[in-house]
PDB file of C-alpha atoms and ligand atoms in Angstrom:
ATOM      1  CA  MET A   1       7.895  -8.233  -8.332  1.00 79.00           C
ATOM      2  CA  SER A   2       8.305  -8.904 -11.997  1.00 87.00           C
ATOM      3  CA  SER A   3       9.125 -12.646 -11.164  1.00 89.00           C
ATOM      4  CA  GLY A   4       6.014 -12.895  -9.024  1.00 93.00           C
ATOM      5  CA  ILE A   5       3.901 -11.609 -12.053  1.00 96.00           C
ATOM      6  CA  VAL A   6       5.448 -14.176 -14.408  1.00 97.00           C
ATOM      7  CA  GLU A   7       4.725 -16.812 -11.842  1.00 96.00           C
ATOM      8  CA  ALA A   8       1.224 -15.781 -11.633  1.00 97.00           C
ATOM      9  CA  TRP A   9       0.904 -15.658 -15.571  1.00 98.00           C
ATOM     10  CA  LYS A  10       2.197 -19.309 -15.504  1.00 97.00           C
ATOM     11  CA  LEU A  11      -0.293 -20.503 -12.992  1.00 97.00           C
ATOM     12  CA  TYR A  12      -3.202 -18.934 -15.216  1.00 98.00           C
ATOM     13  CA  ASN A  13      -1.869 -21.468 -17.729  1.00 97.00           C
ATOM     14  CA  ASP A  14      -2.721 -19.935 -21.190  1.00 97.00           C
ATOM     15  CA  GLU A  15       0.175 -19.087 -23.517  1.00 96.00           C
ATOM     16  CA  ARG A  16      -2.055 -16.474 -25.411  1.00 97.00           C
ATOM     17  CA  SER A  17      -2.798 -14.433 -22.270  1.00 98.00           C
ATOM     18  CA  GLY A  18      -1.094 -11.063 -21.268  1.00 98.00           C
ATOM     19  CA  VAL A  19      -0.614  -8.903 -18.274  1.00 98.00           C
ATOM     20  CA  LEU A  20      -2.558  -5.727 -17.599  1.00 98.00           C
ATOM     21  CA  PHE A  21      -0.900  -2.764 -15.576  1.00 98.00           C
ATOM     22  CA  VAL A  22      -3.737  -0.658 -14.291  1.00 98.00           C
ATOM     23  CA  VAL A  23      -2.017   2.763 -14.350  1.00 97.00           C
ATOM     24  CA  GLU A  24      -2.887   6.417 -13.340  1.00 96.00           C
ATOM     25  CA  ASP A  25      -3.828   8.962 -15.909  1.00 94.00           C
ATOM     26  CA  VAL A  26      -0.513  10.672 -15.288  1.00 92.00           C
ATOM     27  CA  THR A  27       2.131   8.798 -13.434  1.00 90.00           C
ATOM     28  CA  TYR A  28       5.368   9.858 -11.552  1.00 86.00           C
ATOM     29  CA  ASN A  29       6.521   6.291 -11.286  1.00 87.00           C
ATOM     30  CA  ILE A  30       6.919   5.598 -14.962  1.00 92.00           C
ATOM     31  CA  CYS A  31      10.630   4.650 -14.745  1.00 92.00           C
ATOM     32  CA  GLU A  32      10.065   1.967 -12.090  1.00 90.00           C
ATOM     33  CA  GLN A  33       6.833   0.681 -13.828  1.00 94.00           C
ATOM     34  CA  ARG A  34       8.577   0.285 -17.148  1.00 95.00           C
ATOM     35  CA  ALA A  35      11.444  -1.467 -15.438  1.00 95.00           C
ATOM     36  CA  HIS A  36       8.982  -4.372 -14.250  1.00 95.00           C
ATOM     37  CA  GLU A  37       7.531  -4.364 -17.749  1.00 95.00           C
ATOM     38  CA  PHE A  38      10.969  -4.829 -19.395  1.00 96.00           C
ATOM     39  CA  LYS A  39      11.855  -7.442 -16.837  1.00 96.00           C
ATOM     40  CA  ILE A  40       8.838  -9.368 -17.468  1.00 97.00           C
ATOM     41  CA  LYS A  41       9.616  -9.265 -21.210  1.00 96.00           C
ATOM     42  CA  LYS A  42      13.065 -10.440 -20.460  1.00 96.00           C
ATOM     43  CA  LEU A  43      11.973 -13.273 -18.314  1.00 96.00           C
ATOM     44  CA  ASN A  44       9.439 -14.457 -20.929  1.00 97.00           C
ATOM     45  CA  PRO A  45       9.198 -12.621 -24.336  1.00 96.00           C
ATOM     46  CA  LYS A  46       5.818 -14.234 -24.983  1.00 96.00           C
ATOM     47  CA  ILE A  47       4.041 -12.321 -22.338  1.00 97.00           C
ATOM     48  CA  LYS A  48       2.176  -9.235 -23.811  1.00 97.00           C
ATOM     49  CA  VAL A  49       2.118  -6.252 -21.281  1.00 97.00           C
ATOM     50  CA  PHE A  50      -0.699  -3.760 -21.574  1.00 98.00           C
ATOM     51  CA  ARG A  51      -0.868  -0.385 -19.695  1.00 97.00           C
ATOM     52  CA  ARG A  52      -4.385   1.056 -19.259  1.00 98.00           C
ATOM     53  CA  SER A  53      -6.053   3.555 -16.882  1.00 97.00           C
ATOM     54  CA  LEU A  54      -9.362   2.684 -15.138  1.00 98.00           C
ATOM     55  CA  THR A  55     -10.998   5.205 -17.519  1.00 98.00           C
ATOM     56  CA  GLN A  56      -9.595   3.592 -20.606  1.00 98.00           C
ATOM     57  CA  LEU A  57     -10.676   0.144 -19.502  1.00 98.00           C
ATOM     58  CA  ILE A  58     -14.440   1.212 -19.306  1.00 98.00           C
ATOM     59  CA  ALA A  59     -14.623   1.017 -23.178  1.00 97.00           C
ATOM     60  CA  ALA A  60     -11.750  -1.624 -23.643  1.00 98.00           C
ATOM     61  CA  ALA A  61     -12.310  -4.387 -21.164  1.00 98.00           C
ATOM     62  CA  THR A  62     -15.071  -6.998 -20.948  1.00 98.00           C
ATOM     63  CA  LEU A  63     -15.819 -10.535 -19.336  1.00 98.00           C
ATOM     64  CA  ASP A  64     -16.541 -13.420 -21.536  1.00 97.00           C
ATOM     65  CA  VAL A  65     -18.811 -16.312 -20.601  1.00 96.00           C
ATOM     66  CA  ASN A  66     -16.140 -18.153 -18.770  1.00 97.00           C
ATOM     67  CA  LYS A  67     -15.483 -15.051 -16.667  1.00 98.00           C
ATOM     68  CA  GLU A  68     -12.192 -14.520 -18.445  1.00 98.00           C
ATOM     69  CA  LEU A  69     -11.037 -10.837 -18.615  1.00 98.00           C
ATOM     70  CA  ILE A  70     -10.715  -9.659 -22.235  1.00 98.00           C
ATOM     71  CA  LEU A  71      -8.904  -6.531 -23.085  1.00 98.00           C
ATOM     72  CA  ASP A  72      -9.243  -5.387 -26.902  1.00 97.00           C
ATOM     73  CA  GLY A  73      -9.535  -9.154 -27.796  1.00 97.00           C
ATOM     74  CA  ASN A  74      -6.487 -10.374 -25.503  1.00 98.00           C
ATOM     75  CA  ILE A  75      -7.162 -12.568 -22.508  1.00 98.00           C
ATOM     76  CA  ILE A  76      -5.724 -11.150 -19.378  1.00 98.00           C
ATOM     77  CA  ALA A  77      -4.087 -13.505 -16.885  1.00 98.00           C
ATOM     78  CA  VAL A  78      -2.734 -10.967 -14.384  1.00 98.00           C
ATOM     79  CA  VAL A  79      -3.990  -7.528 -13.286  1.00 98.00           C
ATOM     80  CA  TYR A  80      -1.478  -5.567 -11.576  1.00 98.00           C
ATOM     81  CA  TYR A  81      -2.912  -2.464  -9.958  1.00 97.00           C
ATOM     82  CA  ARG A  82      -0.673   0.633  -9.983  1.00 96.00           C
ATOM     83  CA  SER A  83      -3.776   2.801  -9.674  1.00 96.00           C
ATOM     84  CA  GLY A  84      -7.102   2.292  -7.940  1.00 96.00           C
ATOM     85  CA  TYR A  85      -5.906   3.271  -4.492  1.00 93.00           C
ATOM     86  CA  GLU A  86      -7.503   6.665  -4.215  1.00 90.00           C
ATOM     87  CA  PRO A  87     -11.025   7.940  -4.577  1.00 90.00           C
ATOM     88  CA  SER A  88      -9.970  10.513  -7.108  1.00 92.00           C
ATOM     89  CA  GLN A  89      -8.949   7.532  -9.490  1.00 95.00           C
ATOM     90  CA  TYR A  90     -12.611   6.719  -9.686  1.00 97.00           C
ATOM     91  CA  PRO A  91     -14.075   9.928 -11.150  1.00 97.00           C
ATOM     92  CA  THR A  92     -17.396   8.227 -12.001  1.00 98.00           C
ATOM     93  CA  GLU A  93     -19.428   5.237 -11.330  1.00 98.00           C
ATOM     94  CA  ALA A  94     -18.030   3.617 -14.502  1.00 98.00           C
ATOM     95  CA  GLU A  95     -14.485   3.224 -13.019  1.00 98.00           C
ATOM     96  CA  TRP A  96     -15.956   1.463 -10.043  1.00 98.00           C
ATOM     97  CA  ASN A  97     -17.940  -0.918 -12.329  1.00 98.00           C
ATOM     98  CA  VAL A  98     -14.783  -1.684 -14.143  1.00 98.00           C
ATOM     99  CA  ARG A  99     -12.805  -2.458 -10.934  1.00 98.00           C
ATOM    100  CA  LEU A 100     -15.891  -4.734  -9.926  1.00 98.00           C
ATOM    101  CA  MET A 101     -15.641  -6.504 -13.288  1.00 98.00           C
ATOM    102  CA  MET A 102     -11.995  -7.224 -13.012  1.00 98.00           C
ATOM    103  CA  GLU A 103     -12.456  -8.526  -9.419  1.00 98.00           C
ATOM    104  CA  ARG A 104     -15.151 -10.868 -10.704  1.00 98.00           C
ATOM    105  CA  SER A 105     -12.874 -12.112 -13.487  1.00 98.00           C
ATOM    106  CA  LYS A 106     -10.748 -15.203 -13.390  1.00 98.00           C
ATOM    107  CA  ALA A 107      -7.642 -13.068 -13.769  1.00 98.00           C
ATOM    108  CA  ILE A 108      -5.156 -13.148 -11.049  1.00 98.00           C
ATOM    109  CA  LYS A 109      -5.229  -9.741  -9.301  1.00 98.00           C
ATOM    110  CA  CYS A 110      -2.154  -8.106  -7.633  1.00 97.00           C
ATOM    111  CA  PRO A 111      -2.970  -7.286  -4.970  1.00 96.00           C
ATOM    112  CA  SER A 112      -6.091  -9.346  -4.411  1.00 95.00           C
ATOM    113  CA  ILE A 113      -9.015  -7.460  -2.884  1.00 95.00           C
ATOM    114  CA  GLN A 114      -8.408  -9.144   0.462  1.00 92.00           C
ATOM    115  CA  TYR A 115      -4.652  -8.005   0.497  1.00 92.00           C
ATOM    116  CA  HIS A 116      -5.755  -4.482  -0.785  1.00 94.00           C
ATOM    117  CA  LEU A 117      -8.209  -4.202   2.192  1.00 92.00           C
ATOM    118  CA  ALA A 118      -5.767  -5.747   4.608  1.00 89.00           C
ATOM    119  CA  GLY A 119      -3.225  -2.770   3.897  1.00 89.00           C
ATOM    120  CA  THR A 120      -5.861  -0.014   4.936  1.00 91.00           C
ATOM    121  CA  LYS A 121      -5.303   1.750   8.130  1.00 93.00           C
ATOM    122  CA  LYS A 122      -8.600   0.643   9.521  1.00 93.00           C
ATOM    123  CA  ILE A 123      -7.795  -2.914   9.198  1.00 94.00           C
ATOM    124  CA  GLN A 124      -4.281  -2.435  10.604  1.00 93.00           C
ATOM    125  CA  GLN A 125      -6.086  -0.942  13.640  1.00 95.00           C
ATOM    126  CA  VAL A 126      -8.708  -3.728  13.926  1.00 95.00           C
ATOM    127  CA  LEU A 127      -5.709  -6.322  13.742  1.00 94.00           C
ATOM    128  CA  THR A 128      -4.196  -4.802  16.944  1.00 94.00           C
ATOM    129  CA  GLN A 129      -7.469  -5.423  18.973  1.00 93.00           C
ATOM    130  CA  PRO A 130      -7.226  -8.316  21.384  1.00 92.00           C
ATOM    131  CA  GLY A 131      -8.068 -11.674  19.812  1.00 94.00           C
ATOM    132  CA  VAL A 132      -8.077 -10.529  16.101  1.00 95.00           C
ATOM    133  CA  VAL A 133      -4.683 -11.267  14.756  1.00 94.00           C
ATOM    134  CA  GLU A 134      -4.919 -14.687  16.762  1.00 95.00           C
ATOM    135  CA  LYS A 135      -7.788 -15.579  14.391  1.00 94.00           C
ATOM    136  CA  PHE A 136      -5.352 -15.633  11.510  1.00 91.00           C
ATOM    137  CA  LEU A 137      -2.322 -16.963  12.882  1.00 92.00           C
ATOM    138  CA  ASN A 138      -1.474 -20.537  13.972  1.00 89.00           C
ATOM    139  CA  GLY A 139      -1.095 -20.372  17.777  1.00 89.00           C
ATOM    140  CA  GLU A 140      -0.128 -18.084  20.704  1.00 91.00           C
ATOM    141  CA  LYS A 141       3.473 -18.189  20.066  1.00 95.00           C
ATOM    142  CA  ILE A 142       3.520 -16.734  16.715  1.00 95.00           C
ATOM    143  CA  SER A 143       0.859 -14.149  17.362  1.00 95.00           C
ATOM    144  CA  SER A 144       2.659 -12.884  20.457  1.00 95.00           C
ATOM    145  CA  ARG A 145       5.855 -12.434  18.397  1.00 96.00           C
ATOM    146  CA  VAL A 146       3.792 -10.496  15.841  1.00 94.00           C
ATOM    147  CA  ARG A 147       2.124  -8.450  18.586  1.00 95.00           C
ATOM    148  CA  LYS A 148       5.533  -7.604  19.922  1.00 94.00           C
ATOM    149  CA  ILE A 149       6.150  -5.228  16.992  1.00 91.00           C
ATOM    150  CA  TYR A 150       2.723  -3.562  16.997  1.00 93.00           C
ATOM    151  CA  THR A 151       2.435   0.090  17.733  1.00 95.00           C
ATOM    152  CA  GLY A 152      -0.791   1.381  19.674  1.00 96.00           C
ATOM    153  CA  MET A 153      -3.678   2.051  17.280  1.00 97.00           C
ATOM    154  CA  TYR A 154      -7.099   3.490  18.201  1.00 97.00           C
ATOM    155  CA  PRO A 155     -10.445   3.575  16.545  1.00 96.00           C
ATOM    156  CA  LEU A 156     -12.251   6.906  16.469  1.00 96.00           C
ATOM    157  CA  ASP A 157     -15.767   5.613  16.339  1.00 94.00           C
ATOM    158  CA  PHE A 158     -18.495   6.602  18.614  1.00 96.00           C
ATOM    159  CA  THR A 159     -17.842   4.230  21.340  1.00 95.00           C
ATOM    160  CA  VAL A 160     -16.132   4.676  24.872  1.00 95.00           C
ATOM    161  CA  GLU A 161     -12.879   3.711  23.376  1.00 94.00           C
ATOM    162  CA  GLY A 162     -13.357   6.158  20.476  1.00 96.00           C
ATOM    163  CA  ASP A 163     -14.121   8.990  22.916  1.00 96.00           C
ATOM    164  CA  ARG A 164     -11.164   8.206  25.081  1.00 96.00           C
ATOM    165  CA  ALA A 165      -8.763   8.133  22.008  1.00 97.00           C
ATOM    166  CA  ILE A 166     -10.124  11.650  21.039  1.00 96.00           C
ATOM    167  CA  GLU A 167      -9.390  12.949  24.574  1.00 96.00           C
ATOM    168  CA  MET A 168      -5.895  11.346  24.709  1.00 97.00           C
ATOM    169  CA  ALA A 169      -4.946  12.958  21.275  1.00 97.00           C
ATOM    170  CA  ILE A 170      -6.308  16.430  22.204  1.00 96.00           C
ATOM    171  CA  GLU A 171      -4.339  16.419  25.336  1.00 97.00           C
ATOM    172  CA  ASN A 172      -1.187  15.097  23.914  1.00 97.00           C
ATOM    173  CA  PRO A 173      -1.078  15.561  20.228  1.00 97.00           C
ATOM    174  CA  GLU A 174       2.755  15.165  19.897  1.00 97.00           C
ATOM    175  CA  ASN A 175       2.302  11.656  21.089  1.00 97.00           C
ATOM    176  CA  PHE A 176       0.153  10.586  18.054  1.00 98.00           C
ATOM    177  CA  VAL A 177      -0.303  10.525  14.296  1.00 97.00           C
ATOM    178  CA  LEU A 178      -3.818  10.637  12.857  1.00 97.00           C
ATOM    179  CA  LYS A 179      -4.467   8.644   9.790  1.00 96.00           C
ATOM    180  CA  PRO A 180      -7.236   8.431   7.135  1.00 93.00           C
ATOM    181  CA  GLN A 181      -7.998   5.449   4.930  1.00 88.00           C
ATOM    182  CA  ARG A 182      -5.550   6.670   2.228  1.00 86.00           C
ATOM    183  CA  GLU A 183      -2.369   5.291   0.973  1.00 82.00           C
ATOM    184  CA  GLY A 184       0.766   6.531  -0.525  1.00 77.00           C
ATOM    185  CA  GLY A 185       1.470   9.143   2.323  1.00 80.00           C
ATOM    186  CA  GLY A 186       0.854  12.890   2.485  1.00 83.00           C
ATOM    187  CA  ASN A 187      -2.520  12.544   4.211  1.00 90.00           C
ATOM    188  CA  ASN A 188      -1.666  11.950   7.857  1.00 95.00           C
ATOM    189  CA  ILE A 189      -2.067  14.750  10.520  1.00 96.00           C
ATOM    190  CA  PHE A 190       0.778  15.497  12.965  1.00 96.00           C
ATOM    191  CA  GLY A 191       1.110  17.403  16.232  1.00 94.00           C
ATOM    192  CA  LYS A 192      -0.774  20.494  16.959  1.00 94.00           C
ATOM    193  CA  ASN A 193      -2.840  20.048  13.841  1.00 96.00           C
ATOM    194  CA  ILE A 194      -4.396  16.816  15.505  1.00 97.00           C
ATOM    195  CA  LYS A 195      -5.849  18.986  18.223  1.00 96.00           C
ATOM    196  CA  THR A 196      -7.479  21.516  15.677  1.00 96.00           C
ATOM    197  CA  PHE A 197      -8.757  18.892  13.384  1.00 96.00           C
ATOM    198  CA  LEU A 198     -10.170  16.578  16.070  1.00 96.00           C
ATOM    199  CA  THR A 199     -11.886  19.469  17.805  1.00 95.00           C
ATOM    200  CA  SER A 200     -13.499  20.198  14.491  1.00 95.00           C
ATOM    201  CA  ILE A 201     -14.716  16.756  13.605  1.00 93.00           C
ATOM    202  CA  LYS A 202     -15.459  15.449  17.138  1.00 91.00           C
ATOM    203  CA  GLY A 203     -19.176  15.519  16.679  1.00 92.00           C
ATOM    204  CA  LYS A 204     -19.174  14.430  12.933  1.00 95.00           C
ATOM    205  CA  LYS A 205     -19.531  10.904  11.456  1.00 95.00           C
ATOM    206  CA  GLU A 206     -16.452  11.773   9.542  1.00 93.00           C
ATOM    207  CA  ARG A 207     -14.355  10.868  12.596  1.00 94.00           C
ATOM    208  CA  THR A 208     -14.920   7.269  12.143  1.00 94.00           C
ATOM    209  CA  SER A 209     -12.981   7.182   8.856  1.00 92.00           C
ATOM    210  CA  TRP A 210      -9.795   8.023  10.768  1.00 96.00           C
ATOM    211  CA  ILE A 211      -7.716   6.156  13.166  1.00 96.00           C
ATOM    212  CA  LEU A 212      -5.136   7.203  15.772  1.00 97.00           C
ATOM    213  CA  MET A 213      -1.724   5.700  16.057  1.00 98.00           C
ATOM    214  CA  ASP A 214       1.094   6.136  18.810  1.00 97.00           C
ATOM    215  CA  LYS A 215       3.873   8.370  17.350  1.00 97.00           C
ATOM    216  CA  ILE A 216       7.070   6.387  16.731  1.00 95.00           C
ATOM    217  CA  TYR A 217      10.290   8.371  17.691  1.00 93.00           C
ATOM    218  CA  PRO A 218      12.968   6.219  16.082  1.00 92.00           C
ATOM    219  CA  PRO A 219      16.669   6.781  16.774  1.00 93.00           C
ATOM    220  CA  SER A 220      18.472   9.165  14.568  1.00 95.00           C
ATOM    221  CA  GLN A 221      21.692   8.976  12.677  1.00 93.00           C
ATOM    222  CA  LYS A 222      23.576  11.539  10.679  1.00 94.00           C
ATOM    223  CA  ASN A 223      23.560  10.852   6.870  1.00 92.00           C
ATOM    224  CA  TYR A 224      24.513  12.585   3.661  1.00 92.00           C
ATOM    225  CA  PHE A 225      21.581  13.773   1.525  1.00 90.00           C
ATOM    226  CA  ILE A 226      22.316  14.279  -2.191  1.00 87.00           C
ATOM    227  CA  ARG A 227      19.691  16.359  -4.142  1.00 84.00           C
ATOM    228  CA  PRO A 228      19.043  16.673  -7.720  1.00 82.00           C
ATOM    229  CA  GLY A 229      20.598  19.856  -9.321  1.00 85.00           C
ATOM    230  CA  SER A 230      23.333  20.094  -6.818  1.00 83.00           C
ATOM    231  CA  ASP A 231      26.843  18.587  -6.780  1.00 84.00           C
ATOM    232  CA  ASP A 232      27.086  19.026  -3.076  1.00 87.00           C
ATOM    233  CA  TYR A 233      25.706  16.919  -0.300  1.00 88.00           C
ATOM    234  CA  GLU A 234      24.098  17.907   3.003  1.00 87.00           C
ATOM    235  CA  LYS A 235      24.900  16.325   6.205  1.00 92.00           C
ATOM    236  CA  ILE A 236      21.522  15.845   8.158  1.00 92.00           C
ATOM    237  CA  ASP A 237      20.176  14.154  11.235  1.00 95.00           C
ATOM    238  CA  ALA A 238      17.889  11.484   9.697  1.00 95.00           C
ATOM    239  CA  ASP A 239      15.667   8.586  10.567  1.00 95.00           C
ATOM    240  CA  TYR A 240      14.814   5.411   8.624  1.00 94.00           C
ATOM    241  CA  GLU A 241      12.039   3.194   7.708  1.00 93.00           C
ATOM    242  CA  VAL A 242      12.796  -0.120   6.353  1.00 94.00           C
ATOM    243  CA  GLY A 243      10.211  -1.843   4.031  1.00 94.00           C
ATOM    244  CA  ILE A 244      10.450  -5.528   3.102  1.00 95.00           C
ATOM    245  CA  PHE A 245       8.834  -6.526  -0.213  1.00 94.00           C
ATOM    246  CA  GLY A 246       7.348  -9.898  -0.494  1.00 94.00           C
ATOM    247  CA  VAL A 247       5.355 -11.710  -3.261  1.00 95.00           C
ATOM    248  CA  ILE A 248       2.697 -14.237  -2.272  1.00 95.00           C
ATOM    249  CA  ILE A 249       0.272 -16.119  -4.669  1.00 96.00           C
ATOM    250  CA  GLY A 250      -2.564 -18.220  -3.140  1.00 94.00           C
ATOM    251  CA  ASP A 251      -6.208 -19.020  -3.066  1.00 92.00           C
ATOM    252  CA  SER A 252      -8.390 -19.888  -0.114  1.00 88.00           C
ATOM    253  CA  ARG A 253      -6.649 -23.253   0.100  1.00 94.00           C
ATOM    254  CA  ASN A 254      -3.247 -23.127  -1.085  1.00 95.00           C
ATOM    255  CA  ILE A 255      -0.162 -20.935  -1.177  1.00 96.00           C
ATOM    256  CA  TYR A 256       1.762 -21.404  -4.562  1.00 96.00           C
ATOM    257  CA  PHE A 257       4.489 -18.994  -4.276  1.00 95.00           C
ATOM    258  CA  ASN A 258       5.793 -17.077  -1.269  1.00 96.00           C
ATOM    259  CA  LYS A 259       9.026 -15.145  -1.662  1.00 95.00           C
ATOM    260  CA  GLU A 260      10.861 -12.301  -0.170  1.00 94.00           C
ATOM    261  CA  ALA A 261      11.611  -9.830  -2.785  1.00 92.00           C
ATOM    262  CA  GLY A 262      14.022  -7.164  -1.661  1.00 93.00           C
ATOM    263  CA  TYR A 263      13.752  -4.119   0.662  1.00 95.00           C
ATOM    264  CA  MET A 264      13.501  -0.444   0.454  1.00 93.00           C
ATOM    265  CA  VAL A 265      14.789   2.128   3.155  1.00 93.00           C
ATOM    266  CA  ARG A 266      13.242   5.614   3.247  1.00 92.00           C
ATOM    267  CA  SER A 267      15.308   8.177   5.073  1.00 93.00           C
ATOM    268  CA  LYS A 268      14.018  11.614   6.124  1.00 93.00           C
ATOM    269  CA  PRO A 269      15.284  14.457   8.220  1.00 92.00           C
ATOM    270  CA  VAL A 270      14.114  13.984  11.845  1.00 93.00           C
ATOM    271  CA  THR A 271      12.528  17.336  11.566  1.00 91.00           C
ATOM    272  CA  ALA A 272      10.045  16.099   8.787  1.00 91.00           C
ATOM    273  CA  ASN A 273       6.820  14.160   9.724  1.00 91.00           C
ATOM    274  CA  GLU A 274       6.725  12.260   6.517  1.00 88.00           C
ATOM    275  CA  GLY A 275       9.512  11.238   4.112  1.00 79.00           C
ATOM    276  CA  GLY A 276       8.047  12.011   0.729  1.00 70.00           C
ATOM    277  CA  ARG A 277      10.547  13.265  -1.906  1.00 62.00           C
ATOM    278  CA  LEU A 278       8.893  16.614  -1.647  1.00 59.00           C
ATOM    279  CA  SER A 279       9.292  16.808   2.208  1.00 65.00           C
ATOM    280  CA  GLY A 280      12.957  16.120   1.863  1.00 76.00           C
ATOM    281  CA  GLY A 281      13.068  12.459   2.039  1.00 86.00           C
ATOM    282  CA  ALA A 282      15.537  10.150   0.186  1.00 88.00           C
ATOM    283  CA  LEU A 283      16.093   6.458  -0.290  1.00 89.00           C
ATOM    284  CA  SER A 284      18.937   4.847   1.440  1.00 90.00           C
ATOM    285  CA  SER A 285      20.484   1.200   1.675  1.00 90.00           C
ATOM    286  CA  ILE A 286      21.163  -0.912   4.705  1.00 91.00           C
ATOM    287  CA  TYR A 287      24.707  -1.205   6.117  1.00 88.00           C
ATOM    288  CA  LEU A 288      24.881  -4.026   8.573  1.00 87.00           C
ATOM    289  CA  VAL A 289      27.573  -3.887  11.356  1.00 88.00           C
TER     290      VAL A 289
HETATM  291  N1  ATP B   1       3.189   6.185  14.007  1.00 84.80           N
HETATM  292  C1  ATP B   1       4.006   7.040  13.313  1.00 84.80           C
HETATM  293  N2  ATP B   1       4.943   7.616  13.936  1.00 84.80           N
HETATM  294  C2  ATP B   1       5.798   8.372  13.266  1.00 84.80           C
HETATM  295  N3  ATP B   1       5.760   8.576  11.891  1.00 84.80           N
HETATM  296  C3  ATP B   1       4.839   8.049  11.225  1.00 84.80           C
HETATM  297  C4  ATP B   1       3.730   7.012  11.924  1.00 84.80           C
HETATM  298  N4  ATP B   1       3.127   6.567  10.968  1.00 84.80           N
HETATM  299  C5  ATP B   1       3.539   7.134   9.761  1.00 84.80           C
HETATM  300  N5  ATP B   1       4.487   7.977   9.958  1.00 84.80           N
HETATM  301  C6  ATP B   1       5.113   8.711   8.867  1.00 84.80           C
HETATM  302  O1  ATP B   1       4.310   8.968   7.839  1.00 84.80           O
HETATM  303  C7  ATP B   1       4.580   8.268   6.535  1.00 84.80           C
HETATM  304  C8  ATP B   1       3.496   7.866   5.804  1.00 84.80           C
HETATM  305  O2  ATP B   1       2.640   7.078   6.794  1.00 84.80           O
HETATM  306  P1  ATP B   1       1.989   5.473   6.583  1.00 84.80           P
HETATM  307  O3  ATP B   1       3.025   4.511   6.138  1.00 84.80           O
HETATM  308  O4  ATP B   1       1.168   5.192   7.707  1.00 84.80           O
HETATM  309  O5  ATP B   1       1.078   5.826   5.440  1.00 84.80           O
HETATM  310  P2  ATP B   1       1.094   5.543   3.926  1.00 84.80           P
HETATM  311  O6  ATP B   1       2.564   5.306   3.401  1.00 84.80           O
HETATM  312  O7  ATP B   1       0.184   6.533   3.485  1.00 84.80           O
HETATM  313  O8  ATP B   1       0.343   4.158   3.860  1.00 84.80           O
HETATM  314  P3  ATP B   1       0.779   2.612   3.849  1.00 84.80           P
HETATM  315  O9  ATP B   1       2.203   2.624   4.220  1.00 84.80           O
HETATM  316  O10 ATP B   1      -0.008   1.977   4.836  1.00 84.80           O
HETATM  317  O11 ATP B   1       0.449   2.098   2.580  1.00 84.80           O
HETATM  318  C9  ATP B   1       5.590   7.319   6.947  1.00 84.80           C
HETATM  319  O12 ATP B   1       6.426   6.942   5.919  1.00 84.80           O
HETATM  320  C10 ATP B   1       6.310   7.916   8.233  1.00 84.80           C
HETATM  321  O13 ATP B   1       7.270   8.690   7.809  1.00 84.80           O
HETATM  322 MG1   MG B   2       3.787   3.728   4.455  1.00 84.80          MG
END
């Protein structure tokens, strides 16, 4: 990640410029965010790193005539969003305007607005529809390989397909997960709650902002969970979600940088729906045999 930001800073090609981390008002990820900041400094001590919330940027950031993003007199080459993914992070119209201004600027955004949108549940669902991923990939061979790893996703809009999905989910809620357009976990609905919730919003426009997904029942394996505040470990039936990180820098014509950047394994007790730290999840590493 840090080396990707440094690569983007180099592409911007202005030695005076800095990097802006857009942060939450209060963050629980400070250690990991600062680690990126220190790594950037280590890779190139010339790069200034600024941390500002969307609200602070309202007064501090402007666009100059060349569409360069200026923060308190400093040119910003790269904007790295660690906030801006939740509606509550835009308390007033002014925060939305700041976001728009950064998007209009020449600064290289991480993620770009296209990638931010591509990560939403709605777009993931649309990509599973016949013919859609094929528009973006080169040829039948590669798109069918990608399709092989898809899990069923269904829209909940006011169409025959949407009505069918709602019926299906109410009948067999244990087979599905209901998801809103939110990131970061903790917002999905599982099991019996799907039935209650869908019954209550069936006739409302709100249903179109949710999508339905087949529930995945991954294989489980015993693992040792170590918790803060305890010297002991627990042996638990757990399942695992592997995430691969990647860095890509490009524009509408070229890809300038494209690199795999490590991985993360989330493990959780099989009894938990989601693996957040609060619901008893933990981080693991891969052991290949
Ligand atoms: N189809 C599914 N079957 C079983 N569990 C699921 C499914 N989808 C999500 N989960 C559980 O819920 C957690 C959060 O879901 P998900 O990854 O969809 O949302 P997110 O983390 O909020 O967003 P994203 O990863 O798209 O940024 C997952 O880590 C997983 O534990
Ligand atoms: Mg996730």
